Coordinates of N, CA and C in Angstrom, one line a residue:
X13 N 224.2 71.4 113.9 CA 223.6 70.8 115.0 C 223.2 69.4 114.7
X14 N 223.4 68.2 115.5 CA 223.2 67.0 115.0 C 221.6 66.7 115.5
X15 N 221.1 65.5 114.7 CA 219.9 65.3 114.8 C 219.3 64.8 116.2
X16 N 218.1 65.1 116.5 CA 217.6 64.3 117.7 C 217.1 62.9 117.4
X17 N 217.6 62.1 118.3 CA 216.9 60.6 118.3 C 216.1 60.5 119.7
X18 N 215.0 60.1 119.4 CA 213.9 60.0 120.2 C 213.9 58.5 120.8
X19 N 214.0 58.3 122.2 CA 213.6 57.1 122.7 C 212.7 57.0 123.6
X20 N 211.9 55.9 123.4 CA 210.6 55.8 124.5 C 210.7 54.1 124.7
X21 N 210.1 53.8 126.0 CA 209.9 52.5 126.4 C 208.3 52.1 126.3
X22 N 207.8 52.6 125.3 CA 206.2 52.5 125.3 C 205.8 51.0 125.2
X23 N 206.8 50.2 124.8 CA 206.9 48.9 124.9 C 206.3 48.2 126.0
X24 N 206.5 48.7 127.1 CA 206.4 48.2 128.3 C 204.7 48.6 128.9
X25 N 204.1 49.4 128.1 CA 202.9 49.9 128.3 C 201.8 49.2 127.5
X26 N 200.9 48.2 128.1 CA 200.1 47.3 127.2 C 198.8 48.2 126.8
X27 N 198.7 49.5 127.2 CA 197.6 50.3 126.6 C 198.0 51.1 125.4
X28 N 199.3 51.0 125.0 CA 199.7 51.7 123.6 C 200.1 50.8 122.6
X29 N 199.1 50.8 121.5 CA 199.4 49.7 120.7 C 200.6 50.3 119.8
X30 N 201.4 49.1 119.2 CA 202.6 49.2 118.6 C 202.3 49.9 117.2
X31 N 202.7 50.7 116.6 CA 202.6 51.4 115.4 C 203.9 51.1 114.5
X32 N 204.0 51.6 113.3 CA 205.3 51.5 112.6 C 206.6 52.0 113.2
X33 N 206.4 53.2 113.7 CA 207.5 53.7 114.5 C 208.0 52.9 115.7
X34 N 207.1 52.4 116.3 CA 207.6 51.5 117.4 C 207.6 49.8 117.4
X35 N 207.6 49.5 116.0 CA 207.5 48.1 115.7 C 208.7 47.6 116.2
X36 N 208.8 46.3 117.0 CA 209.9 45.7 117.4 C 210.1 44.2 117.1
X37 N 211.4 43.8 117.0 CA 211.5 42.4 117.1 C 212.0 41.8 118.7
X38 N 211.6 40.7 119.4 CA 212.2 40.3 120.5 C 213.1 38.9 120.3
X39 N 214.3 39.2 121.0 CA 215.1 38.1 120.9 C 215.4 37.5 122.6
X40 N 215.1 36.3 122.6 CA 215.2 35.7 124.2 C 216.2 35.0 124.1
X41 N 217.2 35.2 125.2 CA 218.5 34.5 125.4 C 218.2 33.8 126.5
X42 N 219.4 33.0 126.9 CA 219.3 32.0 127.9 C 219.4 32.4 129.5
X43 N 218.8 33.5 129.8 CA 218.4 33.8 131.3 C 217.1 33.6 131.6
X44 N 216.8 33.8 132.8 CA 215.3 34.1 133.3 C 214.5 35.0 132.8
X45 N 213.5 34.8 132.2 CA 212.7 35.6 131.5 C 212.0 36.7 132.5
X46 N 212.2 37.9 132.2 CA 211.6 39.1 132.7 C 210.1 38.9 132.8
X47 N 209.4 39.4 133.7 CA 207.9 39.1 134.3 C 207.1 39.9 133.1
X48 N 207.7 40.7 132.1 CA 206.8 41.3 131.4 C 207.2 40.7 129.9
X49 N 207.9 39.6 129.8 CA 208.0 38.8 128.6 C 206.9 38.4 127.8
X50 N 205.5 38.2 128.6 CA 204.4 37.9 127.8 C 203.9 38.9 126.9
X51 N 203.9 40.2 127.6 CA 203.7 41.3 127.0 C 204.2 41.7 125.6
X52 N 205.6 41.7 125.9 CA 206.6 41.9 124.8 C 206.5 40.8 123.6
X53 N 206.3 39.8 124.0 CA 206.2 38.8 122.9 C 204.7 38.7 122.2
X54 N 203.6 39.3 122.9 CA 202.3 39.5 122.1 C 202.3 40.6 121.1
X55 N 203.2 41.5 121.4 CA 203.1 42.8 120.3 C 204.4 42.8 119.2
X56 N 205.3 41.5 119.6 CA 206.7 41.9 118.6 C 206.0 41.3 117.4
X57 N 206.7 42.1 116.4 CA 206.5 41.5 114.9 C 207.4 40.3 114.4
X58 N 208.4 40.1 115.1 CA 209.4 38.7 115.0 C 209.7 38.3 116.1
X59 N 209.7 37.1 116.3 CA 210.0 36.4 117.8 C 211.2 35.6 117.7
X60 N 212.3 35.7 118.0 CA 213.5 34.9 117.8 C 214.0 34.5 119.2
X61 N 214.3 33.1 119.2 CA 215.1 32.4 120.4 C 216.5 32.2 120.0
X62 N 217.4 32.8 120.9 CA 218.7 32.3 120.6 C 219.3 31.3 121.2
X63 N 219.2 29.9 120.6 CA 219.7 28.7 121.1 C 219.1 28.4 122.2
X64 N 219.6 28.4 123.6 CA 218.9 28.0 124.6 C 218.0 28.9 125.1
X65 N 217.8 30.1 124.7 CA 216.7 30.8 125.0 C 215.2 29.9 124.7
X66 N 215.3 29.3 123.6 CA 214.0 28.4 123.5 C 213.7 27.6 124.7
X67 N 214.6 27.2 125.5 CA 214.5 26.4 126.9 C 213.7 27.2 127.8
X68 N 214.0 28.5 127.8 CA 213.4 29.5 128.5 C 212.0 29.8 128.3
X69 N 211.6 29.7 127.2 CA 210.1 29.8 126.7 C 209.4 28.7 126.9
X70 N 209.9 27.5 126.7 CA 209.4 26.3 126.8 C 209.0 26.1 128.3
X71 N 210.0 26.3 129.2 CA 209.9 25.9 130.6 C 209.1 27.2 131.5
X72 N 209.6 28.4 131.2 CA 209.1 29.4 132.2 C 207.9 30.3 131.6
X73 N 207.8 30.3 130.5 CA 206.5 31.1 130.1 C 205.1 30.6 130.8
X74 N 205.0 29.2 130.5 CA 203.7 28.6 131.2 C 203.6 29.0 132.7
X75 N 204.6 29.3 133.5 CA 204.6 29.5 134.9 C 204.0 31.0 135.2
X76 N 203.9 31.8 134.1 CA 203.1 33.1 134.1 C 201.7 33.0 134.0
X77 N 201.4 31.8 133.7 CA 199.8 31.6 133.6 C 199.4 30.2 134.2
X78 N 199.5 30.4 135.5 CA 199.5 29.0 136.2 C 198.0 28.4 136.2
X79 N 197.2 29.1 135.8 CA 195.7 28.7 135.7 C 195.5 27.8 134.5
X80 N 196.3 28.0 133.5 CA 196.2 27.5 132.2 C 197.0 26.4 131.8
X81 N 196.5 25.5 130.9 CA 197.3 24.3 130.6 C 198.7 24.8 129.7
X82 N 199.8 24.1 130.3 CA 201.3 24.6 129.7 C 201.2 24.1 128.5
X83 N 200.6 23.1 127.8 CA 200.7 22.8 126.4 C 200.3 24.0 125.6
X84 N 199.1 24.2 126.1 CA 198.2 25.4 125.4 C 199.1 26.8 125.3
X85 N 199.8 27.1 126.4 CA 200.7 28.1 126.5 C 201.9 28.0 125.5
X86 N 202.6 26.8 125.4 CA 203.7 26.6 124.6 C 203.1 26.4 123.1
X87 N 201.9 26.1 122.8 CA 201.6 26.4 121.3 C 201.5 27.9 121.2
X88 N 200.7 28.5 122.0 CA 200.4 30.0 121.9 C 201.8 30.9 121.7
X89 N 202.6 30.7 122.5 CA 203.9 31.6 122.5 C 205.1 30.8 122.0
X90 N 204.7 30.6 120.3 CA 206.0 29.7 119.6 C 206.8 30.6 119.0
X91 N 207.9 30.4 119.2 CA 209.1 31.3 118.3 C 208.8 31.2 117.0
X92 N 209.1 32.3 116.2 CA 209.2 32.1 114.6 C 210.6 31.6 114.0
X93 N 211.6 31.7 114.9 CA 213.0 31.5 114.5 C 213.5 31.0 115.8
X94 N 214.5 29.9 115.8 CA 215.4 29.7 116.8 C 217.0 29.5 116.0
X95 N 217.7 30.4 116.6 CA 219.1 30.4 116.1 C 220.3 30.5 116.8
X96 N 221.3 29.9 116.4 CA 222.3 29.8 117.4 C 223.4 28.9 117.0
X97 N 224.3 28.5 118.1 CA 225.3 27.3 117.7 C 224.7 26.0 118.1
X98 N 223.6 26.2 118.7 CA 223.0 25.0 119.2 C 223.4 24.1 120.2
X99 N 224.2 24.6 121.2 CA 224.9 23.8 122.1 C 224.1 23.9 123.4
X100 N 223.0 24.7 123.4 CA 222.3 24.7 125.0 C 221.0 24.2 124.6
X101 N 220.3 24.4 123.5 CA 218.8 24.0 123.3 C 218.6 22.5 123.6
X102 N 217.7 22.1 124.3 CA 217.4 20.7 124.7 C 216.8 20.2 123.5
X103 N 216.8 18.7 123.1 CA 216.5 18.1 122.1 C 215.0 18.3 122.0
X104 N 214.4 17.9 123.2 CA 212.9 17.7 123.4 C 212.4 19.1 123.0
X105 N 212.9 20.1 123.2 CA 212.5 21.4 122.9 C 212.6 21.7 121.6
X106 N 213.7 21.3 121.2 CA 214.0 21.5 119.5 C 212.8 20.9 118.9
X107 N 212.6 19.5 119.1 CA 211.6 18.7 118.2 C 210.5 19.3 118.5
X108 N 210.0 19.7 119.7 CA 208.7 20.5 119.9 C 208.3 21.5 119.1
X109 N 209.3 22.5 118.9 CA 209.2 23.8 118.0 C 209.2 23.4 116.7
X110 N 209.9 22.5 116.1 CA 210.1 22.2 114.9 C 208.6 21.5 114.5
X111 N 208.2 20.8 115.4 CA 206.7 20.3 115.1 C 205.8 21.4 114.9
X112 N 205.8 22.4 115.4 CA 204.6 23.6 115.3 C 205.1 24.4 114.2
X113 N 206.5 24.1 113.4 CA 206.8 25.2 112.3 C 208.0 26.2 112.3
X114 N 208.4 26.1 113.8 CA 209.5 27.1 113.9 C 210.8 27.0 113.0
X115 N 211.2 27.9 112.4 CA 212.3 27.8 111.5 C 213.5 27.7 112.6
X116 N 214.5 26.7 112.3 CA 215.6 26.5 113.0 C 216.9 26.7 112.2
X117 N 217.9 27.6 112.6 CA 219.1 27.8 111.9 C 220.2 27.5 112.7
X118 N 221.1 26.6 112.1 CA 222.0 26.0 113.1 C 223.1 26.6 112.4
X119 N 223.9 27.5 113.2 CA 225.0 28.2 113.0 C 226.4 27.8 113.7
X120 N 226.3 26.5 114.2 CA 227.4 25.9 114.9 C 228.9 25.9 114.4
X121 N 228.8 26.3 112.9 CA 230.2 26.3 112.4 C 230.7 27.8 112.6
X122 N 229.9 28.9 113.1 CA 230.5 30.0 113.5 C 230.6 30.3 115.1
X123 N 232.0 30.2 115.4 CA 232.2 30.3 116.8 C 232.8 31.6 117.3
X124 N 232.9 32.4 116.0 CA 233.4 33.9 116.2 C 232.6 34.9 116.8
X125 N 231.2 34.6 116.9 CA 230.2 35.5 117.2 C 229.3 35.1 118.3
X126 N 228.8 35.8 119.1 CA 227.6 35.4 120.1 C 226.3 35.0 119.5
X127 N 225.4 34.3 120.1 CA 224.2 34.1 119.6 C 223.4 35.1 119.5
X128 N 223.5 36.2 120.5 CA 222.8 37.6 120.3 C 223.2 38.1 118.9
X129 N 224.6 38.3 118.5 CA 225.1 38.5 117.3 C 224.3 37.9 116.2
X130 N 224.3 36.6 116.2 CA 223.7 35.9 115.1 C 222.3 36.3 115.0
X131 N 221.4 36.5 115.9 CA 220.1 36.9 116.1 C 219.9 38.2 115.4
X132 N 220.8 39.2 115.9 CA 220.8 40.6 115.4 C 220.8 40.7 114.0
X133 N 221.9 40.0 113.4 CA 222.0 39.9 111.8 C 220.8 39.2 111.2
X134 N 220.1 38.4 111.7 CA 219.2 37.9 111.2 C 217.9 38.9 111.1
X135 N 217.7 39.1 112.2 CA 216.8 40.4 112.0 C 216.9 41.7 111.2
X136 N 218.3 42.1 111.2 CA 218.7 43.0 110.3 C 218.3 42.8 108.9
X137 N 218.6 41.7 108.5 CA 218.5 40.9 107.2 C 217.3 40.6 106.9
X138 N 216.1 40.7 107.7 CA 215.1 39.9 107.3 C 214.2 40.9 106.5
X139 N 213.4 40.5 105.7 CA 212.4 41.0 104.7 C 211.4 41.9 105.7
X140 N 211.0 41.5 106.8 CA 210.3 42.3 107.6 C 210.9 43.4 108.1
X141 N 212.1 43.4 108.3 CA 213.0 44.6 109.0 C 212.9 45.7 107.7
X142 N 212.9 45.3 106.7 CA 213.1 46.3 105.7 C 211.5 46.8 105.4
X143 N 210.8 45.9 105.5 CA 209.2 46.6 105.0 C 208.7 47.6 106.2
X144 N 209.2 47.3 107.6 CA 208.7 48.3 108.6 C 209.7 49.4 108.8
X145 N 210.6 49.6 108.0 CA 211.7 50.6 108.1 C 212.4 50.5 109.6
X146 N 213.2 49.5 109.8 CA 214.0 49.1 110.7 C 213.4 48.8 112.1
X147 N 213.1 47.7 112.4 CA 212.7 47.1 113.8 C 213.7 47.7 114.7
X148 N 213.0 47.9 116.0 CA 213.7 48.1 117.1 C 213.9 46.6 117.7
X149 N 215.1 46.3 118.3 CA 215.2 44.8 118.9 C 215.2 45.0 120.4
X150 N 214.3 44.2 121.2 CA 214.5 44.1 122.6 C 215.0 42.5 123.0
X151 N 216.1 42.5 123.5 CA 216.6 41.4 123.9 C 216.5 41.1 125.4
X152 N 215.8 39.9 125.9 CA 215.4 39.7 127.1 C 216.7 38.4 127.6
X153 N 217.1 38.4 128.7 CA 218.0 37.5 129.3 C 219.3 37.9 128.9
X154 N 219.7 39.1 128.3 CA 221.0 39.9 128.1 C 221.8 40.2 129.2
X155 N 221.3 40.3 130.5 CA 221.9 40.8 131.5 C 221.5 39.5 132.8
X156 N 222.6 39.4 133.4 CA 222.5 38.5 134.6 C 223.2 37.1 134.2
X157 N 223.9 36.5 135.0 CA 224.5 35.2 134.8 C 225.9 35.5 134.8
X158 N 226.6 34.9 134.0 CA 228.2 35.1 133.7 C 228.6 36.6 133.4
X159 N 229.4 37.0 133.9 CA 229.7 38.5 133.6 C 230.4 38.7 132.1
X160 N 231.0 37.4 131.6 CA 231.6 37.6 130.2 C 230.5 37.5 129.2
X161 N 229.3 36.9 129.4 CA 228.3 36.9 128.8 C 227.7 38.4 128.6
X162 N 227.4 38.9 129.9 CA 227.0 40.2 129.7 C 228.0 41.3 129.1
X163 N 229.2 41.1 129.1 CA 230.4 41.9 128.4 C 230.1 41.8 127.0
X164 N 229.6 40.2 126.6 CA 229.5 40.1 125.1 C 228.2 40.7 124.4
X165 N 227.3 40.7 125.4 CA 225.9 41.2 124.8 C 225.8 42.9 124.9
X166 N 226.8 43.5 125.8 CA 227.1 45.1 125.7 C 227.7 45.3 124.4
X167 N 228.8 44.5 124.3 CA 229.7 44.8 122.8 C 228.7 44.9 121.8
X168 N 227.9 44.0 121.7 CA 226.8 43.8 120.4 C 226.1 45.3 120.4
X169 N 225.9 46.0 121.3 CA 225.4 47.3 121.1 C 226.2 48.4 120.3
X170 N 227.6 48.1 120.8 CA 228.6 48.9 119.9 C 228.9 48.4 118.7
X171 N 228.6 47.0 118.3 CA 228.8 46.6 117.1 C 227.7 47.1 116.1
X172 N 226.7 47.3 116.3 CA 225.6 47.6 115.5 C 224.8 49.1 116.0
X173 N 225.6 50.3 116.0 CA 225.2 51.4 116.5 C 223.9 52.0 115.8
X174 N 223.8 51.7 114.7 CA 222.8 52.2 113.7 C 221.6 51.3 113.7
X175 N 221.5 50.3 114.9 CA 220.4 49.6 115.2 C 219.9 49.8 116.5
X176 N 218.5 50.0 116.5 CA 218.3 50.2 118.1 C 217.9 48.9 119.1
X177 N 219.0 48.6 119.7 CA 218.9 47.4 120.4 C 218.7 47.9 122.0
X178 N 217.8 47.2 122.6 CA 217.6 47.5 124.1 C 217.7 46.0 124.7
X179 N 218.7 46.1 125.7 CA 219.0 44.9 126.8 C 218.2 44.9 128.0
X180 N 217.4 44.0 128.3 CA 216.2 44.1 129.3 C 216.4 42.8 130.3
X181 N 216.3 43.3 131.5 CA 216.3 42.2 132.8 C 215.0 42.8 133.5
X182 N 214.8 41.8 134.7 CA 213.6 42.3 135.6 C 213.9 43.5 136.2
X183 N 215.2 44.1 136.2 CA 215.4 45.2 136.9 C 215.8 46.5 136.2
X184 N 216.2 46.3 135.3 CA 216.7 47.5 134.4 C 216.5 47.4 132.8
X185 N 216.9 48.3 132.2 CA 217.2 48.3 130.5 C 218.4 49.0 130.4
X186 N 219.2 48.6 129.3 CA 220.6 49.1 128.9 C 220.2 49.4 127.2
X187 N 220.7 50.9 126.8 CA 221.0 50.9 125.5 C 221.9 51.9 125.0
X188 N 222.4 51.9 123.8 CA 223.5 52.8 123.4 C 222.9 54.1 123.1
X189 N 223.6 55.2 123.5 CA 223.4 56.7 123.0 C 224.4 56.7 122.2
X190 N 224.3 56.8 120.7 CA 225.4 56.8 119.8 C 225.7 58.7 119.8
X191 N 227.0 58.9 119.7 CA 227.5 60.3 119.7 C 227.1 61.0 118.4
X192 N 226.7 60.3 117.4 CA 226.3 61.1 116.3 C 225.0 61.8 116.4
X193 N 224.5 61.4 117.4 CA 222.9 62.2 117.5 C 222.9 62.8 119.0
X194 N 222.1 63.9 119.2 CA 221.4 64.2 120.4 C 220.2 63.4 120.9
X195 N 219.8 63.2 122.2 CA 219.1 62.2 122.4 C 218.0 62.8 123.7
X196 N 216.7 62.5 123.3 CA 215.7 62.8 124.0 C 215.1 61.4 124.5
X197 N 215.1 61.3 125.9 CA 214.6 59.9 126.4 C 213.2 60.4 127.3
X198 N 212.4 59.5 126.5 CA 210.9 59.7 127.4 C 210.5 58.6 128.3
X199 N 210.4 59.4 129.6 CA 210.2 58.2 130.7 C 208.8 57.9 130.9
X200 N 208.6 56.5 131.3 CA 207.3 56.1 131.6 C 207.2 56.0 133.3
X201 N 207.0 57.0 133.9 CA 207.2 57.1 135.5 C 206.5 56.1 136.0
X202 N 205.4 55.6 135.8 CA 204.7 54.6 136.4 C 205.6 53.0 136.3
X203 N 206.5 53.0 135.4 CA 207.0 51.7 135.2 C 208.5 51.8 135.4
X204 N 209.0 53.1 135.0 CA 210.5 52.9 135.2 C 211.0 54.2 136.1
X205 N 212.4 53.9 136.5 CA 213.1 54.9 137.5 C 212.7 54.5 138.7
X206 N 213.2 55.7 139.8 CA 214.1 56.9 139.3 C 215.3 56.5 139.2
X207 N 215.9 55.4 139.4 CA 217.4 55.5 139.4 C 218.0 55.0 137.8
X208 N 219.1 55.9 137.4 CA 219.4 55.6 136.0 C 221.1 55.9 136.0
X209 N 221.4 55.8 134.8 CA 222.9 56.1 134.9 C 223.2 56.2 133.2
X210 N 224.5 56.9 133.0 CA 225.2 57.2 131.8 C 226.5 56.8 131.9
X211 N 227.0 55.9 131.2 CA 228.4 55.1 131.3 C 229.2 55.0 130.1
X212 N 230.3 55.7 130.2 CA 231.2 55.7 129.1 C 231.9 54.5 128.8
X213 N 231.5 53.4 128.5 CA 232.3 52.1 128.4 C 233.1 52.1 127.1
X214 N 232.7 52.6 126.0 CA 233.5 52.6 124.8 C 234.7 53.3 124.7
X215 N 234.6 54.5 125.6 CA 235.8 55.6 125.4 C 235.4 56.4 126.2
X216 N 236.3 57.2 126.9 CA 236.0 58.5 127.8 C 235.3 59.4 127.1
X217 N 234.5 60.2 127.8 CA 233.6 61.5 127.2 C 234.5 62.6 127.7
X218 N 234.9 63.5 126.9 CA 235.6 64.7 127.0 C 234.2 65.5 127.7
X219 N 233.2 65.7 127.0 CA 232.0 66.7 127.4 C 230.6 66.0 127.3
X220 N 229.9 65.7 128.3 CA 228.6 65.4 128.2 C 227.8 66.4 129.0
X221 N 226.7 66.6 128.3 CA 225.7 67.7 128.9 C 224.3 66.9 128.9
X222 N 223.3 67.0 130.1 CA 222.2 66.5 130.4 C 221.1 67.5 130.6
X223 N 219.8 67.1 130.8 CA 218.8 68.0 131.2 C 217.8 66.9 132.0
X224 N 217.3 67.1 133.1 CA 216.1 66.2 133.6 C 216.7 65.3 134.5
X225 N 217.8 65.3 135.1 CA 218.3 64.4 136.0 C 218.6 65.2 137.4
X226 N 218.6 64.3 138.4 CA 218.9 64.9 139.6 C 220.2 65.6 139.6
X227 N 221.0 64.9 139.2 CA 222.5 65.7 138.9 C 222.9 65.5 137.7
X228 N 222.5 66.8 137.0 CA 222.8 66.9 135.7 C 224.3 67.1 135.4
X229 N 224.5 66.9 134.0 CA 226.0 66.9 133.5 C 226.1 68.4 132.7
X230 N 227.1 68.9 132.8 CA 227.2 70.2 132.1 C 228.8 70.4 131.5
X231 N 228.7 69.9 130.4 CA 230.2 69.8 129.7 C 231.0 68.9 130.7
X232 N 230.4 67.9 131.3 CA 231.2 67.2 132.3 C 232.1 66.0 131.4
X233 N 233.3 65.8 132.0 CA 234.3 64.6 131.4 C 233.9 63.5 132.3
X234 N 233.5 62.2 131.8 CA 233.4 61.2 132.2 C 234.5 59.9 131.9
X235 N 235.0 59.2 132.7 CA 235.9 58.2 132.3 C 235.9 56.9 133.4
X236 N 236.2 56.0 133.0 CA 236.4 55.0 134.3 C 238.0 55.3 134.9
X237 N 237.8 55.3 136.1 CA 239.1 55.7 136.9 C 238.8 57.0 137.4
X238 N 237.6 57.8 136.9 CA 237.2 59.0 137.3 C 235.7 59.1 137.5
X239 N 235.1 60.2 137.2 CA 233.6 60.3 137.2 C 232.9 59.6 136.2
X240 N 231.9 58.8 136.6 CA 230.9 58.3 135.7 C 229.8 58.5 136.5
X241 N 228.4 58.5 135.8 CA 227.1 59.0 136.3 C 226.4 57.8 136.5
X242 N 226.8 57.1 137.6 CA 225.9 55.9 138.3 C 225.0 56.2 139.3
X243 N 223.9 55.6 139.5 CA 223.1 56.1 140.7 C 222.6 57.6 140.5
X244 N 222.4 58.0 139.5 CA 221.7 59.2 139.3 C 220.1 58.8 139.3
X245 N 219.3 59.8 139.1 CA 217.8 59.8 139.2 C 217.4 60.7 138.2
X246 N 216.2 60.5 137.7 CA 215.3 61.1 136.8 C 214.4 61.9 137.6
X247 N 214.2 63.1 137.0 CA 213.4 64.1 137.8 C 212.0 64.2 137.3
X248 N 211.8 63.7 135.9 CA 210.5 64.0 135.2 C 210.4 63.1 134.1
X249 N 209.7 63.5 133.2 CA 209.5 62.5 132.0 C 210.0 62.8 130.8
X250 N 211.2 63.6 130.8 CA 212.0 63.9 129.4 C 213.3 63.9 130.2
X251 N 214.6 63.3 129.6 CA 215.8 63.2 129.6 C 216.4 63.9 128.1
X252 N 217.3 64.7 128.3 CA 218.1 64.8 127.2 C 219.5 64.6 127.5
X253 N 220.3 64.2 126.5 CA 221.6 63.9 126.5 C 222.5 64.1 125.2
X254 N 223.7 64.9 125.5 CA 224.4 65.1 124.1 C 226.1 65.1 124.8
X255 N 226.6 64.2 123.8 CA 227.9 64.0 124.4 C 228.9 63.8 123.1
X256 N 230.4 63.6 123.5 CA 231.2 63.4 122.2 C 231.6 62.0 122.3
X257 N 231.0 61.1 123.1 CA 231.3 59.9 123.2 C 229.9 58.9 123.1
X258 N 230.0 57.7 122.6 CA 229.0 56.9 122.8 C 228.9 56.4 124.4
X259 N 227.6 56.5 124.6 CA 227.3 56.4 126.1 C 226.3 55.2 126.3
X260 N 226.4 54.4 127.3 CA 225.5 53.6 127.7 C 224.2 54.3 128.7
X261 N 223.0 54.2 128.4 CA 221.8 54.5 129.2 C 221.5 53.5 129.9
X262 N 221.1 53.4 131.1 CA 220.4 52.6 131.9 C 219.3 53.1 132.8
X263 N 218.4 52.3 133.2 CA 217.1 52.9 133.8 C 216.6 51.8 134.4
X264 N 216.2 51.9 135.8 CA 215.7 50.8 136.7 C 214.3 50.6 136.1
X265 N 213.5 49.5 136.2 CA 212.2 49.2 136.0 C 211.7 48.9 137.3
X266 N 210.5 49.4 137.4 CA 209.9 49.2 138.7 C 209.1 47.8 138.8
X267 N 209.2 47.3 139.8 CA 208.6 46.1 140.4 C 207.1 46.0 140.6
X268 N 206.2 45.4 139.4 CA 205.0 45.5 139.6 C 204.5 44.6 138.5
X269 N 203.0 44.3 138.6 CA 202.5 43.3 138.0 C 201.5 43.9 136.6
X270 N 201.8 45.2 136.3 CA 201.0 46.0 135.3 C 201.5 45.6 133.8
X271 N 202.5 44.7 133.8 CA 203.1 44.6 132.4 C 202.8 43.1 131.8
X272 N 201.9 42.7 132.4 CA 201.1 41.3 131.9 C 200.0 41.8 130.9
X273 N 200.0 40.9 129.7 CA 198.8 41.2 128.6 C 197.6 41.0 129.0

C-alpha cells in the first residue's frame, strides 16, 4: 500500500507558528498580490521574487498598510532574492532592492524555462532547503492574467512532483497530488471551501476514490471530454484521495481579513 502524504494549509492561520514540518519559501510572481501575502511573507524561511514580482512587492504591499509610511513597509518586506530573465522588473525597483542587499540573479540567457521554474530550481538547490528538510513552496500571482502563463505555472507542478508547490490567488489554491501516494488533505474550514475540485490534467484517471466530499468518487474514471470533478464541495475537515493518475487539487479560499499578520 502506498504511503500517505499529508497536506495542510496551516500557513494561512496566523495563530499556528511554522515548525520544521511546515517550513516554506514564498515566490512572488507578476500578478496582483493576494490579501494574505503579508502573513505568508512574515513567516517564510526564504522570500523570492520572480522578475516583475518585485514590482508587485514594491507597489502593492504598502497598500495593505495605509496608515504606515510606504518606505518603511518597503524596507520591512525586502525580498531575499530576485531571479528571472529581468524583462519585467523596473529599474527603480531593481536599484532600490539592490541597495538593501537583495541578491539579484539575471538569467536572461535562459529563455526555455519560466520565471517560476527558475525560482523553484533556486529554492530546491538552496542550502536552507537542505537544512530544513525540503521547504514547501508557496507561489503567489501564479493564477490570473494570461492563460498561457497560468498553463506554464501548472506545468511546473508536473515538472517537480517531488517538491510540494502550492499556487495561490485571492480566490483559491492549486497543488499536485502525485499518483505515487495516497493523500490526506486537512481543511481549515474558517478559511477554505466549501468549493473544490480534482482535475486529471496530465493524463486520464481510470480509477479515483475519495472520502469527505459532497460527491465522492468510488473507483471513478475521470478524463477531459468526460467526467471531471469540478464544483464539488468539502463536507468536513479531512479529505482523502487515491488515484492511478496525478491529479490537481483545488479549493476555494474564503474572502475575509483574518489572514493579515
